[in-house]
Amino acid sequence: MKKLSESEIEKRLEELDGWDYVDGAIETSFEFKNFKDAFSVMTRIAFECESQNHHPDWSNVYNSLNIRLSTHDAEGVTEKDFKLAQSIEEIIVSQ
């Protein structure tokens, strides 16, 4: 998979509200009502990650979830990351 240029990444980020390009990855954060809601969404995202065979660097503290996406094989951000980011957004909106 081809690594995207910074200008391509910035252009694609215009389609994803709340995502930023930081240190070679796209990232975002979400806050939920409580830990149970955060963990429930993480579980749904985990199943989607498995189906796409693409896994985020993420962390969870109580009701917050931080997600970073990059394609390690390409050493940067690729279309694969934007596809997963869009899927994550769809999960968040549907909760």
C-alpha atoms as an extended CHARMM CRD file, in Angstrom:
* protein
*
        95  EXT
         1         1  MET       CA              0.0000000000        0.0000000000        0.0000000000  PROA      1               0.0000000000
         2         2  LYS       CA              1.3130000000        3.4470000000       -1.0050000000  PROA      2               0.0000000000
         3         3  LYS       CA              2.1630000000        5.9610000000        1.7080000000  PROA      3               0.0000000000
         4         4  LEU       CA              0.2260000000        9.2070000000        1.2030000000  PROA      4               0.0000000000
         5         5  SER       CA              1.9730000000       12.5730000000        0.9900000000  PROA      5               0.0000000000
         6         6  GLU       CA              1.3360000000       15.1900000000        3.6690000000  PROA      6               0.0000000000
         7         7  SER       CA             -0.7770000000       17.2310000000        1.2300000000  PROA      7               0.0000000000
         8         8  GLU       CA             -2.8710000000       14.1510000000        0.3760000000  PROA      8               0.0000000000
         9         9  ILE       CA             -3.3300000000       13.4330000000        4.0720000000  PROA      9               0.0000000000
        10        10  GLU       CA             -4.3680000000       17.0160000000        4.8600000000  PROA      10              0.0000000000
        11        11  LYS       CA             -6.8690000000       16.9710000000        1.9940000000  PROA      11              0.0000000000
        12        12  ARG       CA             -8.3700000000       13.6720000000        3.1750000000  PROA      12              0.0000000000
        13        13  LEU       CA             -8.5870000000       14.9640000000        6.7490000000  PROA      13              0.0000000000
        14        14  GLU       CA            -11.0250000000       17.6410000000        5.5600000000  PROA      14              0.0000000000
        15        15  GLU       CA            -13.5500000000       14.7690000000        5.3060000000  PROA      15              0.0000000000
        16        16  LEU       CA            -12.9640000000       13.6070000000        8.9190000000  PROA      16              0.0000000000
        17        17  ASP       CA            -14.0650000000       15.9960000000       11.6350000000  PROA      17              0.0000000000
        18        18  GLY       CA            -11.8710000000       15.8480000000       14.7370000000  PROA      18              0.0000000000
        19        19  TRP       CA             -8.9630000000       13.9210000000       13.1990000000  PROA      19              0.0000000000
        20        20  ASP       CA             -5.4630000000       15.4250000000       12.9650000000  PROA      20              0.0000000000
        21        21  TYR       CA             -2.1580000000       14.4590000000       11.3750000000  PROA      21              0.0000000000
        22        22  VAL       CA              0.4610000000       14.2000000000       14.1410000000  PROA      22              0.0000000000
        23        23  ASP       CA              3.9280000000       12.6260000000       13.9810000000  PROA      23              0.0000000000
        24        24  GLY       CA              3.2550000000       10.3450000000       11.0120000000  PROA      24              0.0000000000
        25        25  ALA       CA             -0.2360000000        9.1630000000       11.9630000000  PROA      25              0.0000000000
        26        26  ILE       CA             -3.8260000000       10.3650000000       11.9590000000  PROA      26              0.0000000000
        27        27  GLU       CA             -5.3670000000       10.5760000000       15.3810000000  PROA      27              0.0000000000
        28        28  THR       CA             -8.4820000000       11.5000000000       17.2860000000  PROA      28              0.0000000000
        29        29  SER       CA            -10.0400000000       11.2680000000       20.7510000000  PROA      29              0.0000000000
        30        30  PHE       CA            -13.5310000000       10.5020000000       21.9480000000  PROA      30              0.0000000000
        31        31  GLU       CA            -15.1890000000       10.9650000000       25.3090000000  PROA      31              0.0000000000
        32        32  PHE       CA            -18.0980000000        8.8540000000       26.5010000000  PROA      32              0.0000000000
        33        33  LYS       CA            -20.5730000000        8.9420000000       29.3710000000  PROA      33              0.0000000000
        34        34  ASN       CA            -18.6930000000        6.2750000000       31.3410000000  PROA      34              0.0000000000
        35        35  PHE       CA            -16.2480000000        3.3720000000       31.0870000000  PROA      35              0.0000000000
        36        36  LYS       CA            -18.9260000000        0.8920000000       30.0230000000  PROA      36              0.0000000000
        37        37  ASP       CA            -19.8930000000        3.0400000000       27.0120000000  PROA      37              0.0000000000
        38        38  ALA       CA            -16.2410000000        3.5710000000       26.0540000000  PROA      38              0.0000000000
        39        39  PHE       CA            -15.4670000000       -0.1310000000       26.3030000000  PROA      39              0.0000000000
        40        40  SER       CA            -18.5860000000       -1.0700000000       24.3470000000  PROA      40              0.0000000000
        41        41  VAL       CA            -17.5380000000        1.1750000000       21.4540000000  PROA      41              0.0000000000
        42        42  MET       CA            -13.9790000000       -0.1430000000       21.6440000000  PROA      42              0.0000000000
        43        43  THR       CA            -15.3370000000       -3.6650000000       21.2810000000  PROA      43              0.0000000000
        44        44  ARG       CA            -17.3200000000       -2.6990000000       18.1880000000  PROA      44              0.0000000000
        45        45  ILE       CA            -14.2700000000       -0.9660000000       16.7290000000  PROA      45              0.0000000000
        46        46  ALA       CA            -12.1220000000       -4.0360000000       17.5250000000  PROA      46              0.0000000000
        47        47  PHE       CA            -14.4120000000       -6.2770000000       15.4480000000  PROA      47              0.0000000000
        48        48  GLU       CA            -14.2020000000       -3.8200000000       12.5380000000  PROA      48              0.0000000000
        49        49  CYS       CA            -10.4090000000       -3.6980000000       12.8490000000  PROA      49              0.0000000000
        50        50  GLU       CA            -10.2820000000       -7.4810000000       12.6350000000  PROA      50              0.0000000000
        51        51  SER       CA            -12.5000000000       -7.5140000000        9.5480000000  PROA      51              0.0000000000
        52        52  GLN       CA            -10.2110000000       -4.9570000000        7.8570000000  PROA      52              0.0000000000
        53        53  ASN       CA             -7.0630000000       -6.6370000000        9.2110000000  PROA      53              0.0000000000
        54        54  HSD       CA             -5.8260000000       -3.2200000000       10.3530000000  PROA      54              0.0000000000
        55        55  HSD       CA             -5.2900000000       -2.3630000000       13.9890000000  PROA      55              0.0000000000
        56        56  PRO       CA             -4.9510000000        1.0190000000       15.7210000000  PROA      56              0.0000000000
        57        57  ASP       CA             -2.6060000000        2.2140000000       18.3860000000  PROA      57              0.0000000000
        58        58  TRP       CA             -5.1280000000        3.1860000000       21.0140000000  PROA      58              0.0000000000
        59        59  SER       CA             -5.5230000000        3.8640000000       24.7010000000  PROA      59              0.0000000000
        60        60  ASN       CA             -8.4480000000        4.0880000000       27.0560000000  PROA      60              0.0000000000
        61        61  VAL       CA             -8.6890000000        5.7850000000       30.4300000000  PROA      61              0.0000000000
        62        62  TYR       CA            -12.1110000000        5.5460000000       32.0670000000  PROA      62              0.0000000000
        63        63  ASN       CA            -14.4270000000        7.3130000000       29.5950000000  PROA      63              0.0000000000
        64        64  SER       CA            -11.8700000000        8.5330000000       27.0430000000  PROA      64              0.0000000000
        65        65  LEU       CA            -10.5260000000        6.7810000000       23.9660000000  PROA      65              0.0000000000
        66        66  ASN       CA             -7.4970000000        7.9490000000       21.9780000000  PROA      66              0.0000000000
        67        67  ILE       CA             -6.8510000000        6.4240000000       18.5490000000  PROA      67              0.0000000000
        68        68  ARG       CA             -3.7990000000        6.7120000000       16.2360000000  PROA      68              0.0000000000
        69        69  LEU       CA             -3.7500000000        5.1570000000       12.7830000000  PROA      69              0.0000000000
        70        70  SER       CA             -0.8020000000        4.5250000000       10.5030000000  PROA      70              0.0000000000
        71        71  THR       CA              0.2150000000        1.6470000000        8.2800000000  PROA      71              0.0000000000
        72        72  HSD       CA              3.3870000000        0.2360000000        9.7740000000  PROA      72              0.0000000000
        73        73  ASP       CA              4.3380000000       -1.6780000000        6.6030000000  PROA      73              0.0000000000
        74        74  ALA       CA              4.2400000000        1.5880000000        4.6060000000  PROA      74              0.0000000000
        75        75  GLU       CA              5.8500000000        3.6030000000        7.4240000000  PROA      75              0.0000000000
        76        76  GLY       CA              3.1140000000        6.2220000000        7.2700000000  PROA      76              0.0000000000
        77        77  VAL       CA             -0.5080000000        6.9640000000        6.5280000000  PROA      77              0.0000000000
        78        78  THR       CA             -2.2400000000        5.1390000000        3.6600000000  PROA      78              0.0000000000
        79        79  GLU       CA             -5.7440000000        4.7310000000        2.2640000000  PROA      79              0.0000000000
        80        80  LYS       CA             -6.0910000000        1.7960000000        4.6610000000  PROA      80              0.0000000000
        81        81  ASP       CA             -5.9500000000        4.2390000000        7.5860000000  PROA      81              0.0000000000
        82        82  PHE       CA             -8.6050000000        6.4970000000        6.1180000000  PROA      82              0.0000000000
        83        83  LYS       CA            -10.8690000000        3.5250000000        5.4230000000  PROA      83              0.0000000000
        84        84  LEU       CA            -10.6180000000        2.4310000000        9.0640000000  PROA      84              0.0000000000
        85        85  ALA       CA            -11.0460000000        6.0140000000       10.3280000000  PROA      85              0.0000000000
        86        86  GLN       CA            -14.2640000000        6.3210000000        8.3100000000  PROA      86              0.0000000000
        87        87  SER       CA            -15.5080000000        3.0180000000        9.7430000000  PROA      87              0.0000000000
        88        88  ILE       CA            -14.7070000000        4.2240000000       13.2630000000  PROA      88              0.0000000000
        89        89  GLU       CA            -16.6650000000        7.4120000000       12.6190000000  PROA      89              0.0000000000
        90        90  GLU       CA            -19.6580000000        5.3680000000       11.4440000000  PROA      90              0.0000000000
        91        91  ILE       CA            -19.5060000000        3.2910000000       14.6480000000  PROA      91              0.0000000000
        92        92  ILE       CA            -19.3210000000        6.4180000000       16.7970000000  PROA      92              0.0000000000
        93        93  VAL       CA            -22.2690000000        8.0590000000       15.0300000000  PROA      93              0.0000000000
        94        94  SER       CA            -24.4160000000        4.9310000000       15.3110000000  PROA      94              0.0000000000
        95        95  GLN       CA            -23.9400000000        4.4800000000       19.0560000000  PROA      95              0.0000000000
